[in-house]
Amino acid sequence: MTTTAPAPAPVLPPLQIGRHVIGSPVVLAPMAGITNRAFRRLCREYGSAGLEAGGASGASSLYVAEMVTTRALVERNAETLRLISHDPDEQPRSVQLYSVDPATAGLAARMLVTEDRADHIDLNFGCPVPKVTRKGGGAALPWKTELFRGIVRAVVREASAHDVPVTVKMRVGIDADHVTYLDAGRIAEAEGVAAVALHARTAAQAYSGQADWSAIARLKEAVTTIPVLGNGDIWSAEDALAMVARTGCDGVVVGRGCLGRPWLFTDLAAAFAGSDARVTPGLREVTETLRRHARYLVEFYDGDEGRGCRDIRKHIAWYLKGFPAGSEVRHRLALVDSLQALDDLIGGMDLDAPWPGEPAEGQRGRSGSPRVVAMPEHWLRSRELDDAQRAQVAQAELSVSGG
């Protein structure tokens, strides 16, 4: 008599974001120039075709489109409308908004829900880029608690009328002396958001140093009625499991760890389903994925092959991390200008090279270095806006290009 081994016990249950049930409790962090429709499709497809563990797959994660400004959306900027586009089979359709003005934020949310352009709205209060924080936006904004409350309230009001959940993504604070995340988390919870996500670094850290996962645990203690998601330094499924174990968070948000590695979402689904199975593609499979990504980008840019190939260039080093590709081939790939040229270069590589293991793991993307956060004059003097700051913040969205 043979017996079947029992299915592994899941590490986390599915993630509930309003009316949406996210089978694998994993969220793709919005990244400018990365998480467009092409990349999200690639991740979903890899998840569907990859490891099926305990009924979960990477396709059941939540994939968020890259950030757009509410002003550009309301003005129906053509590039912004491209950025919020989704595949017909993409569910739920998730859009991240950046705003510094409650009225404009509310109008943008109304546009998304009344025109059936999104099933989930995420609000960005974590951007550390100087051109954003200099005008009081991004990670600088939660310091002004009533402005933060006003934006969240306006978007929740418009979205909830159509049963579209709203979430908030934020950082620990401006710097170690100006911490905002606990106040922001409690305000967001009180205003009716469906979940909060914390990148466990300050704006001053940017992407440098190590994320302080203990802040995620403290947020989980402070925010008790909605899911709390953790973000920062998740480079592998094992990192995600460690974060959950140490913080008690309800799910994870993955950013730079998936660069050139869309199969990470398959690994994460397997890990949270209790399986130790992982994807270890050889160079042939990796280059096939790279080629598919390039083709999807060309389609995303309405058949503009040159633009699609220029976009894929930044992904090449991430895909080839750890593989013996050679410096000359890597250099030529970084200048590729057509799909045929990409195919020719790939064809000259040793495609039988196996997954390199440790050399392909670890940190991806730029980490940068700590810095003094650029902010409006006297921004830290009070947690309320003065008249001069109110006028400056009103111009903040104008400084954010590309949607």
PDB file of C-alpha atoms in Angstrom, residues 170-173 179-183 185-186 196-202 205 210-223 228-231 243 246-249:
ATOM      1  CA  MET A 170       5.231  54.668   2.091  1.00  0.00           C
ATOM      2  CA  ARG A 171       8.671  54.840   3.702  1.00  0.00           C
ATOM      3  CA  VAL A 172       9.774  54.945   7.314  1.00  0.00           C
ATOM      4  CA  GLY A 173      10.130  58.707   7.114  1.00  0.00           C
ATOM      5  CA  VAL A 179       9.840  59.375  11.147  1.00  0.00           C
ATOM      6  CA  THR A 180       6.321  59.363   9.704  1.00  0.00           C
ATOM      7  CA  TYR A 181       5.223  55.791   9.034  1.00  0.00           C
ATOM      8  CA  LEU A 182       3.298  55.032  12.231  1.00  0.00           C
ATOM      9  CA  ASP A 183       1.218  58.209  12.033  1.00  0.00           C
ATOM     10  CA  GLY A 185      -0.317  54.067   8.802  1.00  0.00           C
ATOM     11  CA  ARG A 186      -2.899  54.932  11.451  1.00  0.00           C
ATOM     12  CA  VAL A 196      -0.594  49.660   3.808  1.00  0.00           C
ATOM     13  CA  ALA A 197       2.877  48.781   2.514  1.00  0.00           C
ATOM     14  CA  LEU A 198       6.121  49.936   4.087  1.00  0.00           C
ATOM     15  CA  HIS A 199       9.494  50.193   2.375  1.00  0.00           C
ATOM     16  CA  ALA A 200      11.609  49.899   5.497  1.00  0.00           C
ATOM     17  CA  ARG A 201      14.053  52.675   4.620  1.00  0.00           C
ATOM     18  CA  THR A 202      13.922  56.441   5.019  1.00  0.00           C
ATOM     19  CA  GLN A 205      18.672  56.205   2.728  1.00  0.00           C
ATOM     20  CA  GLN A 210      19.908  47.711   4.862  1.00  0.00           C
ATOM     21  CA  ALA A 211      16.144  47.876   5.240  1.00  0.00           C
ATOM     22  CA  ASP A 212      15.001  48.003   8.868  1.00  0.00           C
ATOM     23  CA  TRP A 213      12.508  45.156   8.976  1.00  0.00           C
ATOM     24  CA  SER A 214      11.765  45.880  12.635  1.00  0.00           C
ATOM     25  CA  ALA A 215       9.838  48.956  11.435  1.00  0.00           C
ATOM     26  CA  ILE A 216       7.491  46.634   9.529  1.00  0.00           C
ATOM     27  CA  ALA A 217       6.858  44.706  12.751  1.00  0.00           C
ATOM     28  CA  ARG A 218       6.065  47.954  14.593  1.00  0.00           C
ATOM     29  CA  LEU A 219       3.663  49.021  11.842  1.00  0.00           C
ATOM     30  CA  LYS A 220       1.958  45.639  12.071  1.00  0.00           C
ATOM     31  CA  GLU A 221       1.439  46.255  15.799  1.00  0.00           C
ATOM     32  CA  ALA A 222       0.049  49.750  15.167  1.00  0.00           C
ATOM     33  CA  VAL A 223      -2.246  48.934  12.229  1.00  0.00           C
ATOM     34  CA  VAL A 228       0.401  45.303   6.419  1.00  0.00           C
ATOM     35  CA  LEU A 229       2.881  44.517   3.642  1.00  0.00           C
ATOM     36  CA  GLY A 230       6.664  44.595   3.918  1.00  0.00           C
ATOM     37  CA  ASN A 231       9.114  45.869   1.320  1.00  0.00           C
ATOM     38  CA  MET A 243      10.681  38.904   6.505  1.00  0.00           C
ATOM     39  CA  ARG A 246      10.523  38.360  11.696  1.00  0.00           C
ATOM     40  CA  THR A 247       7.752  40.926  11.214  1.00  0.00           C
ATOM     41  CA  GLY A 248       4.430  39.112  11.084  1.00  0.00           C
ATOM     42  CA  CYS A 249       3.514  41.005   7.914  1.00  0.00           C
TER      43      CYS A 249
END
